[in-house]
PDB file of C-alpha atoms in Angstrom:
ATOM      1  CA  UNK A1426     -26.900  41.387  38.961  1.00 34.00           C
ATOM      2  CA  UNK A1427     -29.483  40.517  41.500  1.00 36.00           C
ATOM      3  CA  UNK A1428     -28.904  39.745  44.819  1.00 40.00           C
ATOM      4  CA  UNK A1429     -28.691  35.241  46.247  1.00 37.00           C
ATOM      5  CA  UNK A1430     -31.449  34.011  48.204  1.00 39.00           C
ATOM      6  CA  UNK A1431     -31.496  35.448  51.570  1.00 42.00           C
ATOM      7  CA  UNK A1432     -29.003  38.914  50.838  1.00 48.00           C
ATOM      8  CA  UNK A1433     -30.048  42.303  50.572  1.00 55.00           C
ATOM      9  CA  UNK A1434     -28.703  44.198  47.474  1.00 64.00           C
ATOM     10  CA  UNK A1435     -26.503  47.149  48.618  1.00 78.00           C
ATOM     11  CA  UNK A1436     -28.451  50.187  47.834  1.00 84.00           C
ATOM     12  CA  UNK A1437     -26.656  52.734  45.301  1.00 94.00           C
ATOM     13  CA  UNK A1438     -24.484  54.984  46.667  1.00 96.00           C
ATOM     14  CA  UNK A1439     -25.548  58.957  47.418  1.00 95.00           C
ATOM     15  CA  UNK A1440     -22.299  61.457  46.198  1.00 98.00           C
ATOM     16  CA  UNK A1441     -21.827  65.173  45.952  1.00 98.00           C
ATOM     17  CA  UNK A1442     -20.915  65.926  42.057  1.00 98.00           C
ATOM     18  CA  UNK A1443     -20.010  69.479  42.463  1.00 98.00           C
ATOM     19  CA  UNK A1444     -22.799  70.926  44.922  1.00 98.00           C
ATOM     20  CA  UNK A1445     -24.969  68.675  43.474  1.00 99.00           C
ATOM     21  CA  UNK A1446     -26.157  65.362  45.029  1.00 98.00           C
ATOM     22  CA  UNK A1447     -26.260  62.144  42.805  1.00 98.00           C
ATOM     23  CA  UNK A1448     -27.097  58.953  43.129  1.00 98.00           C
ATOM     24  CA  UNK A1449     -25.112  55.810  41.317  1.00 98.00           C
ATOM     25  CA  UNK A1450     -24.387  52.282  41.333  1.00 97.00           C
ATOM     26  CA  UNK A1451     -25.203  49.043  40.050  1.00 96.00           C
ATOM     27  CA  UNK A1452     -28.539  48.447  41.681  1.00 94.00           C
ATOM     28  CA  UNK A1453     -30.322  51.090  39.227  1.00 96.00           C
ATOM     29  CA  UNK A1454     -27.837  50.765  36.879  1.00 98.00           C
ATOM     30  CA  UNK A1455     -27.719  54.276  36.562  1.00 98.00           C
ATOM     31  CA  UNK A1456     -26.484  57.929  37.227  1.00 99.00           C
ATOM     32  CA  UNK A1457     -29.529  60.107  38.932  1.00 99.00           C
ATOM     33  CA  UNK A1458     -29.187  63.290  39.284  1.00 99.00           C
ATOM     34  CA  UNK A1459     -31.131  63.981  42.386  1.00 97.00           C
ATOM     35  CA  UNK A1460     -30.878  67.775  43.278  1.00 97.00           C
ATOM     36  CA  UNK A1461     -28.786  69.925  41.087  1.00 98.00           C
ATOM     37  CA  UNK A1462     -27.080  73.420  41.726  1.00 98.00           C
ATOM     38  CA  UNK A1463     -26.972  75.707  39.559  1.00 97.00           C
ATOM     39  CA  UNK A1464     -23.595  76.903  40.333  1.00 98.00           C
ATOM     40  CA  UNK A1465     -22.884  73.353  38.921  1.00 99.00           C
ATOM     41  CA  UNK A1466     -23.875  74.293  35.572  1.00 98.00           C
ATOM     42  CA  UNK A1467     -22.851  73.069  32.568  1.00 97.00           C
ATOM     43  CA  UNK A1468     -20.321  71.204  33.538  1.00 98.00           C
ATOM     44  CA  UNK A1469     -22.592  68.388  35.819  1.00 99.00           C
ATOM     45  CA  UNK A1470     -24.025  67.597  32.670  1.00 98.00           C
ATOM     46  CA  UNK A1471     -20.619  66.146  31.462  1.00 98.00           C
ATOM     47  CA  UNK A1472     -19.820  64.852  34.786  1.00 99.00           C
ATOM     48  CA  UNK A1473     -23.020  62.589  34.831  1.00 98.00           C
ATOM     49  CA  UNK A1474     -22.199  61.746  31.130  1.00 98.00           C
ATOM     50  CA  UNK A1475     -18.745  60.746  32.532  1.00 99.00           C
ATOM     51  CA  UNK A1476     -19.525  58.822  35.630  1.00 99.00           C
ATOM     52  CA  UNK A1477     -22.143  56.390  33.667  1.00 99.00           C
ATOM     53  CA  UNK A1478     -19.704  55.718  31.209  1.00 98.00           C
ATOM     54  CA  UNK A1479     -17.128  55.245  33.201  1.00 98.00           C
ATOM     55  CA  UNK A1480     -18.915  52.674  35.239  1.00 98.00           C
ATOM     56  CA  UNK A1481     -20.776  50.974  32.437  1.00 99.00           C
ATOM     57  CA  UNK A1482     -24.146  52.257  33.657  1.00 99.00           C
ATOM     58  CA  UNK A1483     -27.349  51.643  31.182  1.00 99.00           C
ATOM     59  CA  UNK A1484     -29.803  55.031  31.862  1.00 99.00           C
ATOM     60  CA  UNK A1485     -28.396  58.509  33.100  1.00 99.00           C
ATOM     61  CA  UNK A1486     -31.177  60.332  34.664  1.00 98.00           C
ATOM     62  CA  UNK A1487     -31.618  63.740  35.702  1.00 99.00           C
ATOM     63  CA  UNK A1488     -34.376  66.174  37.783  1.00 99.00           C
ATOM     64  CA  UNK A1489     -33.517  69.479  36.691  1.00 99.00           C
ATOM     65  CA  UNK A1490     -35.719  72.810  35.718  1.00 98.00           C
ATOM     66  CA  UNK A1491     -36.996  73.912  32.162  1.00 98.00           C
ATOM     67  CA  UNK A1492     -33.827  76.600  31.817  1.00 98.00           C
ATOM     68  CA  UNK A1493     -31.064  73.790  32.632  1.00 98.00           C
ATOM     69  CA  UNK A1494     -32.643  71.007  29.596  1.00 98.00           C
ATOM     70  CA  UNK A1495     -30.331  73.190  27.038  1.00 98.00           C
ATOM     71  CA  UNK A1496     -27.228  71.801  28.422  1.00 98.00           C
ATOM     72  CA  UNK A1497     -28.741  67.889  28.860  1.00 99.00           C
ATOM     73  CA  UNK A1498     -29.955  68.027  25.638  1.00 98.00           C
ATOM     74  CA  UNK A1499     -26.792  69.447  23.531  1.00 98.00           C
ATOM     75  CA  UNK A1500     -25.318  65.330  25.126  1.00 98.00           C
ATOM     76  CA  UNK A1501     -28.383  63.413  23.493  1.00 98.00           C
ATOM     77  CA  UNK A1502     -30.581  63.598  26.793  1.00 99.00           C
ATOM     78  CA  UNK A1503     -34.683  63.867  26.175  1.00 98.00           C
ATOM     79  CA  UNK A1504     -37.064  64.478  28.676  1.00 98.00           C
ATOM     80  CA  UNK A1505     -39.576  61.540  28.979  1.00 99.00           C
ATOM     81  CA  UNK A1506     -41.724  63.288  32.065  1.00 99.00           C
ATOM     82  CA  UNK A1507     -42.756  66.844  32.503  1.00 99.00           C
ATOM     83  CA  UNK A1508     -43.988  68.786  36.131  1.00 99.00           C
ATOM     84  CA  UNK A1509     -45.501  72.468  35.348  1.00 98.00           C
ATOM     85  CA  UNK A1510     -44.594  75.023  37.947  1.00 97.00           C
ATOM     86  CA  UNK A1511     -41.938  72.191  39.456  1.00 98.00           C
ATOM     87  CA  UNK A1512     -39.472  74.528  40.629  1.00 97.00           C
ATOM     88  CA  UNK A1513     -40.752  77.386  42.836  1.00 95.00           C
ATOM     89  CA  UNK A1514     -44.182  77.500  41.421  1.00 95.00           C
ATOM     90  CA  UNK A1515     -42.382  79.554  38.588  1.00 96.00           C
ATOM     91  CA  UNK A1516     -41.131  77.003  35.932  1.00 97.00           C
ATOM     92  CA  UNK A1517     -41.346  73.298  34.975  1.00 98.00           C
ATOM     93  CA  UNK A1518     -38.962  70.435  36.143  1.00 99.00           C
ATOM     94  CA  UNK A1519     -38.158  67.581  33.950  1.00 99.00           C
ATOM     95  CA  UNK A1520     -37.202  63.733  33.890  1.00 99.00           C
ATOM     96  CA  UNK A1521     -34.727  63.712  31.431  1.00 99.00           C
ATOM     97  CA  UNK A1522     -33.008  60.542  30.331  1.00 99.00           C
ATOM     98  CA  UNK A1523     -29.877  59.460  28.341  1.00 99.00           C
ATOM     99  CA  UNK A1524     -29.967  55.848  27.452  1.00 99.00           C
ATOM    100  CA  UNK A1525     -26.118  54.284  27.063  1.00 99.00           C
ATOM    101  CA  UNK A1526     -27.682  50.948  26.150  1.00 98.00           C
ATOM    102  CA  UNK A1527     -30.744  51.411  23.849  1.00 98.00           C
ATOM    103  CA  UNK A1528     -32.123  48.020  24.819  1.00 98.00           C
ATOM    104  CA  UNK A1529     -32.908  49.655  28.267  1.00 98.00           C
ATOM    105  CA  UNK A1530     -35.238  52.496  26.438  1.00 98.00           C
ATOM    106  CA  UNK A1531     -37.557  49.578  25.159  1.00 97.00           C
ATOM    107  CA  UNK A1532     -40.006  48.665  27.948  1.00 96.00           C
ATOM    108  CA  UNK A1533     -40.883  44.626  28.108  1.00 91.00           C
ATOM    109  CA  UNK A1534     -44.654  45.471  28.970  1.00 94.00           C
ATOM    110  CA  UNK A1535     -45.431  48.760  27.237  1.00 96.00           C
ATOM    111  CA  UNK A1536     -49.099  46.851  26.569  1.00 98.00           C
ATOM    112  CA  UNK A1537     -49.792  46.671  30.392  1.00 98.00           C
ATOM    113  CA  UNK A1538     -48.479  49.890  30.779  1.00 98.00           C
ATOM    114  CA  UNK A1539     -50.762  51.306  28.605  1.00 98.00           C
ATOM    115  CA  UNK A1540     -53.799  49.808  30.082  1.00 98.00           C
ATOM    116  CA  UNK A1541     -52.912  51.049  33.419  1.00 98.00           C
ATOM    117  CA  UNK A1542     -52.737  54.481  31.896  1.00 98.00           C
ATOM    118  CA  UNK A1543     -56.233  53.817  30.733  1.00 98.00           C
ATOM    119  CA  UNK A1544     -58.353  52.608  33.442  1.00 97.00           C
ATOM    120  CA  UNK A1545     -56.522  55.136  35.660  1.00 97.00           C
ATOM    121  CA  UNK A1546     -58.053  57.797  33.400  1.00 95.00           C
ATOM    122  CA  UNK A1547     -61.152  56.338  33.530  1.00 94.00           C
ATOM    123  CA  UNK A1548     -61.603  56.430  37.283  1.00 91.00           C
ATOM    124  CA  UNK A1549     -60.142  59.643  38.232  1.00 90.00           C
ATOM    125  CA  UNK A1550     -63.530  60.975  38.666  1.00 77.00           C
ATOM    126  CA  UNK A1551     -64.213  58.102  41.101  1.00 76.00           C
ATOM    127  CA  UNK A1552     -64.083  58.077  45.028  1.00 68.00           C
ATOM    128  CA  UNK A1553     -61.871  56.403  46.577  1.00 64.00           C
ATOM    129  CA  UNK A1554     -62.823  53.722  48.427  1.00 59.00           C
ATOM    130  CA  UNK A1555     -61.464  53.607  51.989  1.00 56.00           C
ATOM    131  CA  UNK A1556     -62.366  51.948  55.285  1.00 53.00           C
ATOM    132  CA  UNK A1557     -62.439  55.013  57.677  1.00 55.00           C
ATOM    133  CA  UNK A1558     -61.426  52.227  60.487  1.00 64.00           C
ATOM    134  CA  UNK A1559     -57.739  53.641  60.862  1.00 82.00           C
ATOM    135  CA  UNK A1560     -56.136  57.590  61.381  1.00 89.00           C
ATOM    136  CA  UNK A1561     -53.373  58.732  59.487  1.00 96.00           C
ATOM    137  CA  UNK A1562     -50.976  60.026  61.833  1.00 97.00           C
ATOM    138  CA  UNK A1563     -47.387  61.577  61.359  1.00 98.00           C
ATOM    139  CA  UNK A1564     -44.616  58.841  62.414  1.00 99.00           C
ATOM    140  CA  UNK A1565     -41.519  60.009  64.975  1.00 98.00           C
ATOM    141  CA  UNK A1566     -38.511  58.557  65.906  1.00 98.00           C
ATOM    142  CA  UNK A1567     -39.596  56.256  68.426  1.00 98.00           C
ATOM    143  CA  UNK A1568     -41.478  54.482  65.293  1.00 98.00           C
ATOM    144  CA  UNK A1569     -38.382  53.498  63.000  1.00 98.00           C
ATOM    145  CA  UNK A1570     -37.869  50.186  64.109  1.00 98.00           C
ATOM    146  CA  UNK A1571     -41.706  49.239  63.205  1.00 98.00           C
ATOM    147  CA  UNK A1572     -41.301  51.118  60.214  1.00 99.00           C
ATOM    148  CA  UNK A1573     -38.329  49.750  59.102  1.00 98.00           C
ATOM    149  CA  UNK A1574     -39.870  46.088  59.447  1.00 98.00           C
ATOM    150  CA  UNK A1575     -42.860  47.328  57.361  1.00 98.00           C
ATOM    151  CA  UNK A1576     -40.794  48.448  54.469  1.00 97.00           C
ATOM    152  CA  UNK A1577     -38.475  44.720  55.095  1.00 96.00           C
ATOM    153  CA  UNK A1578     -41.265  43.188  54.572  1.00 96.00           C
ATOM    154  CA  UNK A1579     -43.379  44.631  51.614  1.00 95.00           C
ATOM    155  CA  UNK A1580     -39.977  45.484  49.272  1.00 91.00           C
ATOM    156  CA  UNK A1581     -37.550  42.310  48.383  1.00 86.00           C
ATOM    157  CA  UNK A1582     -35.647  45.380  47.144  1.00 85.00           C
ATOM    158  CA  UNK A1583     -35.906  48.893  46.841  1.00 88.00           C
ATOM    159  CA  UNK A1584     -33.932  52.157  45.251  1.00 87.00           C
ATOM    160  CA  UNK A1585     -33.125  53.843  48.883  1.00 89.00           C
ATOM    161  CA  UNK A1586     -32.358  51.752  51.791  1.00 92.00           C
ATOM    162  CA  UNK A1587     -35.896  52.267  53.261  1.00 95.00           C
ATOM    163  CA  UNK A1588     -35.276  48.665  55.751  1.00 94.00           C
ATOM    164  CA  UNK A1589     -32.388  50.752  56.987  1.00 96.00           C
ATOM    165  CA  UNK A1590     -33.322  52.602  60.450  1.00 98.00           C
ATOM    166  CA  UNK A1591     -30.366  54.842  60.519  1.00 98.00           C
ATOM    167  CA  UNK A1592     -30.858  55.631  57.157  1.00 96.00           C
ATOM    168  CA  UNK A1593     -35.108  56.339  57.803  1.00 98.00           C
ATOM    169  CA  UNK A1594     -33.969  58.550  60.883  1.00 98.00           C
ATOM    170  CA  UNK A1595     -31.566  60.812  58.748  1.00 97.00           C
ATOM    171  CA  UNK A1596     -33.934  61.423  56.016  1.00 97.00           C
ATOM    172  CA  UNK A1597     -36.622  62.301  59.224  1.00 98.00           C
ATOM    173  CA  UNK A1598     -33.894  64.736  60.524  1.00 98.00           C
ATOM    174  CA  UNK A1599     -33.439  66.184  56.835  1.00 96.00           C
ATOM    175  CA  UNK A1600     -36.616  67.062  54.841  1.00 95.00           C
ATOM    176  CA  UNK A1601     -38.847  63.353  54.785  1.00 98.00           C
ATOM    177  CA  UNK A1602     -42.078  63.240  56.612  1.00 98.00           C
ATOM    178  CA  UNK A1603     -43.501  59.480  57.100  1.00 99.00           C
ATOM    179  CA  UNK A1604     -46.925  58.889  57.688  1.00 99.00           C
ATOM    180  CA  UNK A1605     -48.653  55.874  58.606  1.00 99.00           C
ATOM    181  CA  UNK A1606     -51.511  53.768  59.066  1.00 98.00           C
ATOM    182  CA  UNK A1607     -52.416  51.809  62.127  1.00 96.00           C
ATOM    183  CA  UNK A1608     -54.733  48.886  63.329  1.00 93.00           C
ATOM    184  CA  UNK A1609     -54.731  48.637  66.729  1.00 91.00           C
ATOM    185  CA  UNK A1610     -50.791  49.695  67.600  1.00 93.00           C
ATOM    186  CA  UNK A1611     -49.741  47.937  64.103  1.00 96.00           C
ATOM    187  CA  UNK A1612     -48.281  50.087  61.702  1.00 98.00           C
ATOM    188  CA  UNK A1613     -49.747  48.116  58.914  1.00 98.00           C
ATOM    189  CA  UNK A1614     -49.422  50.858  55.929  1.00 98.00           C
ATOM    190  CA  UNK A1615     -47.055  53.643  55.341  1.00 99.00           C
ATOM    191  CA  UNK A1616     -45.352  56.452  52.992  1.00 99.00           C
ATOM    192  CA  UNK A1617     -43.228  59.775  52.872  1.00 98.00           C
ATOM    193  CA  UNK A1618     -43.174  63.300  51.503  1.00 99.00           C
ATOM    194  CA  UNK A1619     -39.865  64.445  51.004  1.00 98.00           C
ATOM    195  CA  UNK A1620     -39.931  67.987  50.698  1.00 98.00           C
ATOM    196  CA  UNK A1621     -37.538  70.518  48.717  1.00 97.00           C
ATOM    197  CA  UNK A1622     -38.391  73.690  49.724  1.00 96.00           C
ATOM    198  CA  UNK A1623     -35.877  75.147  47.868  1.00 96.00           C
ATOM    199  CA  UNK A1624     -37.790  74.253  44.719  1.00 97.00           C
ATOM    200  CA  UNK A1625     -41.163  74.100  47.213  1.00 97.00           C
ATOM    201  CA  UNK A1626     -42.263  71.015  45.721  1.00 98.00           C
ATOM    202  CA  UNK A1627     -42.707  67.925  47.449  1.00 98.00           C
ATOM    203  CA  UNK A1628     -42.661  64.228  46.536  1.00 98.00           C
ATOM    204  CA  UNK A1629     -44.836  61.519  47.908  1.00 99.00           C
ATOM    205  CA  UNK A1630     -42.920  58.642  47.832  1.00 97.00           C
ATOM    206  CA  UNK A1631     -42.115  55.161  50.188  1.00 97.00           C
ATOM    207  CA  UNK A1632     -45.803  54.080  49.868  1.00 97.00           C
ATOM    208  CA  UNK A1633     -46.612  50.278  51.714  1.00 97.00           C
ATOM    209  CA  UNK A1634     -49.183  48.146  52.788  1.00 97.00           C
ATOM    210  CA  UNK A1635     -49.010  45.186  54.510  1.00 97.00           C
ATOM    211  CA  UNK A1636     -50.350  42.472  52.029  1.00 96.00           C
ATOM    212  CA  UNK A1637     -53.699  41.931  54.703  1.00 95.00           C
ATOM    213  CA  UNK A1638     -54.579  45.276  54.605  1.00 94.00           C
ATOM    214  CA  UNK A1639     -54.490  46.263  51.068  1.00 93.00           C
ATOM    215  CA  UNK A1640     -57.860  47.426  49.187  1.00 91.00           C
ATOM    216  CA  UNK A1641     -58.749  49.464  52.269  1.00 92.00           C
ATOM    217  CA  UNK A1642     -57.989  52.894  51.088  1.00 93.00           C
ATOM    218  CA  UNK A1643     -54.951  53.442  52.970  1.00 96.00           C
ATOM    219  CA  UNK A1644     -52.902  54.578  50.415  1.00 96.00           C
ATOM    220  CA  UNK A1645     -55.397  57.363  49.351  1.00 95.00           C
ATOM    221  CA  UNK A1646     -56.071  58.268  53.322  1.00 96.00           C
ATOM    222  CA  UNK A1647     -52.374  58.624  53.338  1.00 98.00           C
ATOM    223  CA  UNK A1648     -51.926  60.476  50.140  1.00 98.00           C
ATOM    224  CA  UNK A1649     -54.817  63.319  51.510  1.00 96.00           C
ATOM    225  CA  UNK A1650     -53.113  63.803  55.090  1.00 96.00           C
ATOM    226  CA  UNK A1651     -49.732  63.903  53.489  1.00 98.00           C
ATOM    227  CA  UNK A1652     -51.370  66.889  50.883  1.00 96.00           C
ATOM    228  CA  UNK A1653     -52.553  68.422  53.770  1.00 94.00           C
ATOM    229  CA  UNK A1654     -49.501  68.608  55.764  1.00 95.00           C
ATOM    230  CA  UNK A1655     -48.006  70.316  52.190  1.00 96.00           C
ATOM    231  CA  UNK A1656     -50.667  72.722  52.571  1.00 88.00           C
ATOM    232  CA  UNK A1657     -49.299  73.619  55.692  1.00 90.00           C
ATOM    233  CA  UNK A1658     -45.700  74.721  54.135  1.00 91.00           C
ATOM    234  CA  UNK A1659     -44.517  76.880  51.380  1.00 88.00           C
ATOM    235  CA  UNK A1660     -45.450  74.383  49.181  1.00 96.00           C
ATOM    236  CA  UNK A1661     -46.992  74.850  45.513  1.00 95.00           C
ATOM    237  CA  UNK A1662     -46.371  70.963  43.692  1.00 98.00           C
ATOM    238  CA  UNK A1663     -46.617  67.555  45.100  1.00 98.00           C
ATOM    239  CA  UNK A1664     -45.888  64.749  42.416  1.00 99.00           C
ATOM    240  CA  UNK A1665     -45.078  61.085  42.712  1.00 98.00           C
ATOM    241  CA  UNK A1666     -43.289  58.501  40.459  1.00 98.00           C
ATOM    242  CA  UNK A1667     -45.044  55.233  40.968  1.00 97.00           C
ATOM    243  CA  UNK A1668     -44.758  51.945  39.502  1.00 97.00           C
ATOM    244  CA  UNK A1669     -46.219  51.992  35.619  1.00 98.00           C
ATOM    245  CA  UNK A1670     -47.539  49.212  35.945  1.00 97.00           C
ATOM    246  CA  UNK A1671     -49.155  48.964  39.156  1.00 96.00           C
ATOM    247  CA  UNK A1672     -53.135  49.428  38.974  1.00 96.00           C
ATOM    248  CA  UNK A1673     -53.822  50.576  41.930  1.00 94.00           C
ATOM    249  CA  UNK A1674     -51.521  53.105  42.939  1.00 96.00           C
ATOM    250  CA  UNK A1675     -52.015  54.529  39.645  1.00 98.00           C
ATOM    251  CA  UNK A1676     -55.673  54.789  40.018  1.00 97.00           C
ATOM    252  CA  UNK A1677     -54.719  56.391  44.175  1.00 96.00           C
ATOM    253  CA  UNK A1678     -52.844  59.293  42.001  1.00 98.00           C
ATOM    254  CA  UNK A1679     -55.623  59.575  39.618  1.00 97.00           C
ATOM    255  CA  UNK A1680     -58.313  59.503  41.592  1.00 96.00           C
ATOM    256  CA  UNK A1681     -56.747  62.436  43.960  1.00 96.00           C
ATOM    257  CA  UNK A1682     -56.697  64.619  40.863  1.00 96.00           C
ATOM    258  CA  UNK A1683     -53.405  64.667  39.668  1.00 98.00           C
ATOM    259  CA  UNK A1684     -52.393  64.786  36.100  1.00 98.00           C
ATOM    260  CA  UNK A1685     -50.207  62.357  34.117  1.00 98.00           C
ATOM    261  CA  UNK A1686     -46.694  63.886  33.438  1.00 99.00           C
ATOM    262  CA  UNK A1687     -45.131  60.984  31.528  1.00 99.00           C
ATOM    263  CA  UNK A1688     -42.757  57.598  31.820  1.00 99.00           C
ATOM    264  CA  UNK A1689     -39.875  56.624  32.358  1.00 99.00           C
ATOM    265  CA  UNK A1690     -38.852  53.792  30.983  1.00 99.00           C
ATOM    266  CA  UNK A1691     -37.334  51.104  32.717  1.00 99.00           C
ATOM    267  CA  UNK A1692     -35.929  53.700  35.569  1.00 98.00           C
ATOM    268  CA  UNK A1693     -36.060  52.117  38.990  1.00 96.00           C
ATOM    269  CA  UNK A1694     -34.898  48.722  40.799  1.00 92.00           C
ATOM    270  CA  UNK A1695     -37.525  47.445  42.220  1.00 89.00           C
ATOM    271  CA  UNK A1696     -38.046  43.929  44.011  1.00 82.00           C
ATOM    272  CA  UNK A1697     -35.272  42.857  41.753  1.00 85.00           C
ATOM    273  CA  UNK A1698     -36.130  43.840  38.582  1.00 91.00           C
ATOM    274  CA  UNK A1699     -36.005  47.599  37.046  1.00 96.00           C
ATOM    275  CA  UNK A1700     -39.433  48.826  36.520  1.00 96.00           C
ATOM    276  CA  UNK A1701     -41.122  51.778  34.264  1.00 98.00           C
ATOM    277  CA  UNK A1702     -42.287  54.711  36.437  1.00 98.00           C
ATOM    278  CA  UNK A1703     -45.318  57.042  36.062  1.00 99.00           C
ATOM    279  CA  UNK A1704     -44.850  60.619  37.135  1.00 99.00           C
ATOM    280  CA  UNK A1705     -48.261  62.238  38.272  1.00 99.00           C
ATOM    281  CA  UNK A1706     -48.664  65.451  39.616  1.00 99.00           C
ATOM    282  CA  UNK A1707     -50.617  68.416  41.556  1.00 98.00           C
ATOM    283  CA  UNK A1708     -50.851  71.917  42.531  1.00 96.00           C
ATOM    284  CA  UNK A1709     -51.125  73.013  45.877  1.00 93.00           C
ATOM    285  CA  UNK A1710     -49.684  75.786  46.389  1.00 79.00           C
ATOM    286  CA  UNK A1711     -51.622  79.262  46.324  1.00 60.00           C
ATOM    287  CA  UNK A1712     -50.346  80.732  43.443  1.00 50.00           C
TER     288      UNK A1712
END
């Protein structure tokens, strides 16, 4: 169901399952299990199983680490992306999908994915091009409302409310650090890390340019300050899921020296449509 001309689709709904935080609704048209407890185990397994087909949902999606797959699996789940060292720099996390409508496990454009995958590889020993014109700096509170228009205006849609202030300024209060990019006092680029330092990994997510200002490096200038913060924390992984199809942040991930850790197939609601992702990743950490 997409949204009529002028409305904003209501962004899925964040629950507690147990101890364990989920995200569901018709948006995504799927269960995602976000961050899981392990005092939750097995039974969350079930419990996703039971909320998507309760509610109709297409994909059930989980995050968990390499000793919890045994109990996704046994219900028909299979992991379609893989992070080494994921979860406390000791074992792997997985992307692991259970498809409740087949159809939905069938991207439209594998073909384009594919060729993203391939010129991505060929120019991760490239430099990234970028402007030097514009400091990175870490955003506050006092630069919500600016943000907020930014993300309003590059994302029809989006998975998280990222237009929302209220909902930018919790997530700066929890464990999300937003970066940005100005010219002058525009905030014409941003993105986030949102850190889990339970698992001391990190995900850089939320990245936008204004449509001027793209081809100017500021994704990559944001990516390195964002790695560097990470450096300054107990943190040994940083790994994104970006848009499979998408060229050019793609090549941002490649280029930094991350390594490809799979797809998943038609996974995220994005400017209306559900879109493929590409999970890349990196070591930081010290171990």
């Amino acid at each position: 169901m997409s949204a009529s001309k002028g409305e904003r689709m209501q962004p899925d709904s964040i629950i507690h399952v147990g101890n364990s935080v989920v995200q569901h609704g018709p948006s995504n048209d799927r269960v995602y299990l976000m961050k899981l407890d392990p005092d939750d185990l097995p039974e969350i397994a079930h419990e996703i199983y039971e909320l998507g087909r309760q509610n109709g949902y297409t994909k059930l999606f989980a995050k968990v680490p390499a000793y919890a797959t045994s109990h996704f699996a046994s219900l028909g789940f299979v992991d379609e992306a893989r992070v080494p060292l994921m979860h406390k720099g000791e074992c792997a996390g997985y992307f692991m999908s259970k498809y409740m409508d087949q159809r939905r496990s069938i991207p439209e454009n594998m073909e384009r994915i594919s060729k993203v995958l391939e010129q991505a590889e060929r120019k991760a020993t490239t430099s990234q091009r970028a402007s030097g014109e514009n400091e990175v700096v870490r955003l506050r509170l006092g630069n919500l409302d600016e943000l907020a228009a930014l993300y309003s205006t590059v994302f029809k849609t989006y998975p998280f409310p990222v237009h929302d202030v209220e909902f930018l300024k919790e997530s700066m209060l929890a464990d999300t650090a937003f970066f940005g990019v100005f010219s002058d006092t525009k905030l014409v680029a941003a993105a986030s890390m949102e850190m889990d330092m339970e698992w001391q990994c990190a995900e850089m997510t939320d990245f936008a340019t204004l449509p001027e200002y793209r081809g100017k490096g500021a994704a990559g200038q944001l990516l390195t300050s964002m790695e560097n913060a990470a450096g300054d924390l107990d943190i040994n992984t940083v790994y994104t899921i970006a848009r499979a199809e998408s060229f050019g942040m793609n090549i941002v991930f490649s280029r930094a020296g991350y390594s490809f850790g799979g797809t998943l197939h038609n996974n995220t609601q994005i400017a209306g449509k559900l879109e493929s992702m590409n999970v890349w990743f990196k070591q930081v950490g010290t171990r």
